[in-house]
Amino acid sequence: MLDQTAGFAMCGSFCTFDELLPQVESLAQEYEITPILSEAANLTDTRFGLAAAFVKALRELCGREPITTIEAAEALGPKKLLDALAVAPCTGNTLAKLASGIADSTVTFACKAHLRNARPLVIAVSTN
């Protein structure tokens, strides 16, 4: 079992998902990865693929169910579940909410909960 944990939060920039799955796979070699999905990433079928297929692939790579609700994301803070959290892709909408201190989605709440522990947050912006 790996001794470091990382969250990998994904927002709805669907065109980047195929490029990000290999990154998750690589990170899973060094970290216990907790996937975190925005509501859009978790539920939206697009021309880039079906949400259920993407969630299944992510579940298989990480070996655990993704966090998909605000209630589940809230536990990241008080339980100090992550050593680091990456948001990739981070949409412009999510970036604006984070900059404004708005925590009204699974990903923004995960970031807020994680930051209360003064641990690293990495944001990889993907927007038009």
mmCIF file with all atom_site columns, C-alpha atoms in Angstrom:
data_model
loop_
_atom_site.group_PDB
_atom_site.id
_atom_site.type_symbol
_atom_site.label_atom_id
_atom_site.label_alt_id
_atom_site.label_comp_id
_atom_site.label_asym_id
_atom_site.label_entity_id
_atom_site.label_seq_id
_atom_site.pdbx_PDB_ins_code
_atom_site.Cartn_x
_atom_site.Cartn_y
_atom_site.Cartn_z
_atom_site.occupancy
_atom_site.B_iso_or_equiv
_atom_site.pdbx_formal_charge
_atom_site.auth_seq_id
_atom_site.auth_comp_id
_atom_site.auth_asym_id
_atom_site.auth_atom_id
_atom_site.pdbx_PDB_model_num
ATOM 1   C CA . MET A 1 1   ? 0.000   0.000  0.000   1.00 0.00 ? 1   MET A CA 1
ATOM 2   C CA . LEU A 1 2   ? 1.245   3.453  -0.876  1.00 0.00 ? 2   LEU A CA 1
ATOM 3   C CA . ASP A 1 3   ? 1.705   5.913  1.973   1.00 0.00 ? 3   ASP A CA 1
ATOM 4   C CA . GLN A 1 4   ? 0.900   9.164  0.186   1.00 0.00 ? 4   GLN A CA 1
ATOM 5   C CA . THR A 1 5   ? -2.565  10.210 -0.900  1.00 0.00 ? 5   THR A CA 1
ATOM 6   C CA . ALA A 1 6   ? -3.670  12.551 -3.637  1.00 0.00 ? 6   ALA A CA 1
ATOM 7   C CA . GLY A 1 7   ? -6.996  13.704 -4.928  1.00 0.00 ? 7   GLY A CA 1
ATOM 8   C CA . PHE A 1 8   ? -7.553  14.087 -8.643  1.00 0.00 ? 8   PHE A CA 1
ATOM 9   C CA . ALA A 1 9   ? -10.558 16.316 -9.274  1.00 0.00 ? 9   ALA A CA 1
ATOM 10  C CA . MET A 1 10  ? -11.983 16.607 -12.755 1.00 0.00 ? 10  MET A CA 1
ATOM 11  C CA . CYS A 1 11  ? -14.353 19.228 -14.096 1.00 0.00 ? 11  CYS A CA 1
ATOM 12  C CA . GLY A 1 12  ? -16.345 19.212 -17.334 1.00 0.00 ? 12  GLY A CA 1
ATOM 13  C CA . SER A 1 13  ? -13.705 19.977 -19.942 1.00 0.00 ? 13  SER A CA 1
ATOM 14  C CA . PHE A 1 14  ? -14.599 16.694 -21.624 1.00 0.00 ? 14  PHE A CA 1
ATOM 15  C CA . CYS A 1 15  ? -12.208 17.009 -24.564 1.00 0.00 ? 15  CYS A CA 1
ATOM 16  C CA . THR A 1 16  ? -9.268  16.558 -22.159 1.00 0.00 ? 16  THR A CA 1
ATOM 17  C CA . PHE A 1 17  ? -10.444 13.374 -20.434 1.00 0.00 ? 17  PHE A CA 1
ATOM 18  C CA . ASP A 1 18  ? -8.667  10.907 -22.746 1.00 0.00 ? 18  ASP A CA 1
ATOM 19  C CA . GLU A 1 19  ? -5.388  12.754 -22.180 1.00 0.00 ? 19  GLU A CA 1
ATOM 20  C CA . LEU A 1 20  ? -5.852  12.831 -18.409 1.00 0.00 ? 20  LEU A CA 1
ATOM 21  C CA . LEU A 1 21  ? -6.550  9.149  -17.782 1.00 0.00 ? 21  LEU A CA 1
ATOM 22  C CA . PRO A 1 22  ? -2.914  8.166  -18.505 1.00 0.00 ? 22  PRO A CA 1
ATOM 23  C CA . GLN A 1 23  ? -1.826  10.892 -16.064 1.00 0.00 ? 23  GLN A CA 1
ATOM 24  C CA . VAL A 1 24  ? -4.069  9.400  -13.381 1.00 0.00 ? 24  VAL A CA 1
ATOM 25  C CA . GLU A 1 25  ? -2.620  5.973  -14.134 1.00 0.00 ? 25  GLU A CA 1
ATOM 26  C CA . SER A 1 26  ? 0.916   7.330  -13.758 1.00 0.00 ? 26  SER A CA 1
ATOM 27  C CA . LEU A 1 27  ? 0.107   9.096  -10.475 1.00 0.00 ? 27  LEU A CA 1
ATOM 28  C CA . ALA A 1 28  ? -1.487  5.906  -9.150  1.00 0.00 ? 28  ALA A CA 1
ATOM 29  C CA . GLN A 1 29  ? 1.975   4.324  -9.233  1.00 0.00 ? 29  GLN A CA 1
ATOM 30  C CA . GLU A 1 30  ? 3.124   6.713  -6.481  1.00 0.00 ? 30  GLU A CA 1
ATOM 31  C CA . TYR A 1 31  ? -0.063  7.779  -4.679  1.00 0.00 ? 31  TYR A CA 1
ATOM 32  C CA . GLU A 1 32  ? -3.332  6.399  -3.415  1.00 0.00 ? 32  GLU A CA 1
ATOM 33  C CA . ILE A 1 33  ? -5.587  8.394  -5.744  1.00 0.00 ? 33  ILE A CA 1
ATOM 34  C CA . THR A 1 34  ? -9.035  9.563  -4.700  1.00 0.00 ? 34  THR A CA 1
ATOM 35  C CA . PRO A 1 35  ? -10.954 10.607 -7.816  1.00 0.00 ? 35  PRO A CA 1
ATOM 36  C CA . ILE A 1 36  ? -13.306 13.564 -7.433  1.00 0.00 ? 36  ILE A CA 1
ATOM 37  C CA . LEU A 1 37  ? -15.785 14.446 -10.165 1.00 0.00 ? 37  LEU A CA 1
ATOM 38  C CA . SER A 1 38  ? -17.803 17.560 -10.764 1.00 0.00 ? 38  SER A CA 1
ATOM 39  C CA . GLU A 1 39  ? -21.468 17.019 -11.358 1.00 0.00 ? 39  GLU A CA 1
ATOM 40  C CA . ALA A 1 40  ? -20.927 17.597 -15.085 1.00 0.00 ? 40  ALA A CA 1
ATOM 41  C CA . ALA A 1 41  ? -17.959 15.220 -15.306 1.00 0.00 ? 41  ALA A CA 1
ATOM 42  C CA . ASN A 1 42  ? -19.874 12.530 -13.452 1.00 0.00 ? 42  ASN A CA 1
ATOM 43  C CA . LEU A 1 43  ? -23.167 12.671 -15.364 1.00 0.00 ? 43  LEU A CA 1
ATOM 44  C CA . THR A 1 44  ? -22.798 14.239 -18.806 1.00 0.00 ? 44  THR A CA 1
ATOM 45  C CA . ASP A 1 45  ? -22.591 12.148 -21.975 1.00 0.00 ? 45  ASP A CA 1
ATOM 46  C CA . THR A 1 46  ? -20.828 14.055 -24.756 1.00 0.00 ? 46  THR A CA 1
ATOM 47  C CA . ARG A 1 47  ? -19.385 13.516 -28.210 1.00 0.00 ? 47  ARG A CA 1
ATOM 48  C CA . PHE A 1 48  ? -16.168 12.652 -26.361 1.00 0.00 ? 48  PHE A CA 1
ATOM 49  C CA . GLY A 1 49  ? -17.753 9.666  -24.615 1.00 0.00 ? 49  GLY A CA 1
ATOM 50  C CA . LEU A 1 50  ? -20.300 8.358  -22.158 1.00 0.00 ? 50  LEU A CA 1
ATOM 51  C CA . ALA A 1 51  ? -20.069 9.460  -18.546 1.00 0.00 ? 51  ALA A CA 1
ATOM 52  C CA . ALA A 1 52  ? -20.588 5.914  -17.230 1.00 0.00 ? 52  ALA A CA 1
ATOM 53  C CA . ALA A 1 53  ? -17.666 4.584  -19.295 1.00 0.00 ? 53  ALA A CA 1
ATOM 54  C CA . PHE A 1 54  ? -15.394 7.369  -18.085 1.00 0.00 ? 54  PHE A CA 1
ATOM 55  C CA . VAL A 1 55  ? -16.370 6.840  -14.437 1.00 0.00 ? 55  VAL A CA 1
ATOM 56  C CA . LYS A 1 56  ? -15.765 3.094  -14.823 1.00 0.00 ? 56  LYS A CA 1
ATOM 57  C CA . ALA A 1 57  ? -12.280 3.678  -16.275 1.00 0.00 ? 57  ALA A CA 1
ATOM 58  C CA . LEU A 1 58  ? -11.426 6.093  -13.472 1.00 0.00 ? 58  LEU A CA 1
ATOM 59  C CA . ARG A 1 59  ? -12.725 3.666  -10.844 1.00 0.00 ? 59  ARG A CA 1
ATOM 60  C CA . GLU A 1 60  ? -10.554 0.882  -12.290 1.00 0.00 ? 60  GLU A CA 1
ATOM 61  C CA . LEU A 1 61  ? -7.425  3.071  -12.424 1.00 0.00 ? 61  LEU A CA 1
ATOM 62  C CA . CYS A 1 62  ? -7.826  4.318  -8.849  1.00 0.00 ? 62  CYS A CA 1
ATOM 63  C CA . GLY A 1 63  ? -9.322  1.233  -7.262  1.00 0.00 ? 63  GLY A CA 1
ATOM 64  C CA . ARG A 1 64  ? -12.046 3.232  -5.533  1.00 0.00 ? 64  ARG A CA 1
ATOM 65  C CA . GLU A 1 65  ? -15.321 5.006  -6.126  1.00 0.00 ? 65  GLU A CA 1
ATOM 66  C CA . PRO A 1 66  ? -15.073 8.661  -7.112  1.00 0.00 ? 66  PRO A CA 1
ATOM 67  C CA . ILE A 1 67  ? -16.329 11.350 -4.788  1.00 0.00 ? 67  ILE A CA 1
ATOM 68  C CA . THR A 1 68  ? -19.355 12.801 -6.580  1.00 0.00 ? 68  THR A CA 1
ATOM 69  C CA . THR A 1 69  ? -21.276 14.771 -3.943  1.00 0.00 ? 69  THR A CA 1
ATOM 70  C CA . ILE A 1 70  ? -20.661 17.846 -1.828  1.00 0.00 ? 70  ILE A CA 1
ATOM 71  C CA . GLU A 1 71  ? -21.435 15.799 1.283   1.00 0.00 ? 71  GLU A CA 1
ATOM 72  C CA . ALA A 1 72  ? -18.684 13.281 0.491   1.00 0.00 ? 72  ALA A CA 1
ATOM 73  C CA . ALA A 1 73  ? -16.221 16.044 -0.449  1.00 0.00 ? 73  ALA A CA 1
ATOM 74  C CA . GLU A 1 74  ? -16.761 17.785 2.889   1.00 0.00 ? 74  GLU A CA 1
ATOM 75  C CA . ALA A 1 75  ? -15.026 14.915 4.728   1.00 0.00 ? 75  ALA A CA 1
ATOM 76  C CA . LEU A 1 76  ? -11.732 15.677 2.982   1.00 0.00 ? 76  LEU A CA 1
ATOM 77  C CA . GLY A 1 77  ? -11.067 18.587 5.341   1.00 0.00 ? 77  GLY A CA 1
ATOM 78  C CA . PRO A 1 78  ? -11.737 17.395 8.881   1.00 0.00 ? 78  PRO A CA 1
ATOM 79  C CA . LYS A 1 79  ? -10.437 13.893 8.179   1.00 0.00 ? 79  LYS A CA 1
ATOM 80  C CA . LYS A 1 80  ? -7.317  15.237 6.402   1.00 0.00 ? 80  LYS A CA 1
ATOM 81  C CA . LEU A 1 81  ? -7.689  12.572 3.731   1.00 0.00 ? 81  LEU A CA 1
ATOM 82  C CA . LEU A 1 82  ? -5.319  13.987 1.093   1.00 0.00 ? 82  LEU A CA 1
ATOM 83  C CA . ASP A 1 83  ? -1.683  15.023 1.053   1.00 0.00 ? 83  ASP A CA 1
ATOM 84  C CA . ALA A 1 84  ? -2.250  16.941 -2.198  1.00 0.00 ? 84  ALA A CA 1
ATOM 85  C CA . LEU A 1 85  ? -5.131  17.724 -4.539  1.00 0.00 ? 85  LEU A CA 1
ATOM 86  C CA . ALA A 1 86  ? -4.986  18.372 -8.282  1.00 0.00 ? 86  ALA A CA 1
ATOM 87  C CA . VAL A 1 87  ? -7.847  19.850 -10.283 1.00 0.00 ? 87  VAL A CA 1
ATOM 88  C CA . ALA A 1 88  ? -7.366  18.843 -13.905 1.00 0.00 ? 88  ALA A CA 1
ATOM 89  C CA . PRO A 1 89  ? -9.081  19.901 -15.996 1.00 0.00 ? 89  PRO A CA 1
ATOM 90  C CA . CYS A 1 90  ? -10.138 22.977 -14.085 1.00 0.00 ? 90  CYS A CA 1
ATOM 91  C CA . THR A 1 91  ? -12.740 24.816 -16.117 1.00 0.00 ? 91  THR A CA 1
ATOM 92  C CA . GLY A 1 92  ? -12.959 28.597 -16.179 1.00 0.00 ? 92  GLY A CA 1
ATOM 93  C CA . ASN A 1 93  ? -16.205 28.358 -14.221 1.00 0.00 ? 93  ASN A CA 1
ATOM 94  C CA . THR A 1 94  ? -14.555 26.370 -11.422 1.00 0.00 ? 94  THR A CA 1
ATOM 95  C CA . LEU A 1 95  ? -11.509 28.640 -11.437 1.00 0.00 ? 95  LEU A CA 1
ATOM 96  C CA . ALA A 1 96  ? -13.719 31.721 -11.074 1.00 0.00 ? 96  ALA A CA 1
ATOM 97  C CA . LYS A 1 97  ? -15.605 30.119 -8.198  1.00 0.00 ? 97  LYS A CA 1
ATOM 98  C CA . LEU A 1 98  ? -12.374 29.183 -6.413  1.00 0.00 ? 98  LEU A CA 1
ATOM 99  C CA . ALA A 1 99  ? -11.019 32.716 -6.859  1.00 0.00 ? 99  ALA A CA 1
ATOM 100 C CA . SER A 1 100 ? -14.256 34.114 -5.411  1.00 0.00 ? 100 SER A CA 1
ATOM 101 C CA . GLY A 1 101 ? -14.423 31.689 -2.493  1.00 0.00 ? 101 GLY A CA 1
ATOM 102 C CA . ILE A 1 102 ? -17.552 29.961 -3.800  1.00 0.00 ? 102 ILE A CA 1
ATOM 103 C CA . ALA A 1 103 ? -17.941 26.322 -2.763  1.00 0.00 ? 103 ALA A CA 1
ATOM 104 C CA . ASP A 1 104 ? -21.143 25.098 -4.390  1.00 0.00 ? 104 ASP A CA 1
ATOM 105 C CA . SER A 1 105 ? -20.068 21.987 -6.302  1.00 0.00 ? 105 SER A CA 1
ATOM 106 C CA . THR A 1 106 ? -18.287 18.756 -5.517  1.00 0.00 ? 106 THR A CA 1
ATOM 107 C CA . VAL A 1 107 ? -14.939 20.009 -6.861  1.00 0.00 ? 107 VAL A CA 1
ATOM 108 C CA . THR A 1 108 ? -15.065 23.493 -5.327  1.00 0.00 ? 108 THR A CA 1
ATOM 109 C CA . PHE A 1 109 ? -16.097 22.053 -1.971  1.00 0.00 ? 109 PHE A CA 1
ATOM 110 C CA . ALA A 1 110 ? -13.299 19.451 -2.155  1.00 0.00 ? 110 ALA A CA 1
ATOM 111 C CA . CYS A 1 111 ? -10.809 22.283 -2.757  1.00 0.00 ? 111 CYS A CA 1
ATOM 112 C CA . LYS A 1 112 ? -12.175 24.342 0.133   1.00 0.00 ? 112 LYS A CA 1
ATOM 113 C CA . ALA A 1 113 ? -12.138 21.346 2.467   1.00 0.00 ? 113 ALA A CA 1
ATOM 114 C CA . HIS A 1 114 ? -8.596  20.393 1.408   1.00 0.00 ? 114 HIS A CA 1
ATOM 115 C CA . LEU A 1 115 ? -7.197  23.932 1.712   1.00 0.00 ? 115 LEU A CA 1
ATOM 116 C CA . ARG A 1 116 ? -8.300  24.192 5.336   1.00 0.00 ? 116 ARG A CA 1
ATOM 117 C CA . ASN A 1 117 ? -5.420  21.775 6.053   1.00 0.00 ? 117 ASN A CA 1
ATOM 118 C CA . ALA A 1 118 ? -2.858  24.056 4.361   1.00 0.00 ? 118 ALA A CA 1
ATOM 119 C CA . ARG A 1 119 ? -1.875  21.315 1.926   1.00 0.00 ? 119 ARG A CA 1
ATOM 120 C CA . PRO A 1 120 ? -0.974  21.721 -1.762  1.00 0.00 ? 120 PRO A CA 1
ATOM 121 C CA . LEU A 1 121 ? -3.639  22.395 -4.368  1.00 0.00 ? 121 LEU A CA 1
ATOM 122 C CA . VAL A 1 122 ? -2.574  22.176 -8.017  1.00 0.00 ? 122 VAL A CA 1
ATOM 123 C CA . ILE A 1 123 ? -4.872  23.750 -10.617 1.00 0.00 ? 123 ILE A CA 1
ATOM 124 C CA . ALA A 1 124 ? -4.520  22.836 -14.294 1.00 0.00 ? 124 ALA A CA 1
ATOM 125 C CA . VAL A 1 125 ? -6.711  25.257 -16.208 1.00 0.00 ? 125 VAL A CA 1
ATOM 126 C CA . SER A 1 126 ? -8.495  24.052 -19.316 1.00 0.00 ? 126 SER A CA 1
ATOM 127 C CA . THR A 1 127 ? -10.827 26.584 -20.862 1.00 0.00 ? 127 THR A CA 1
ATOM 128 C CA . ASN A 1 128 ? -11.598 28.265 -24.149 1.00 0.00 ? 128 ASN A CA 1
#
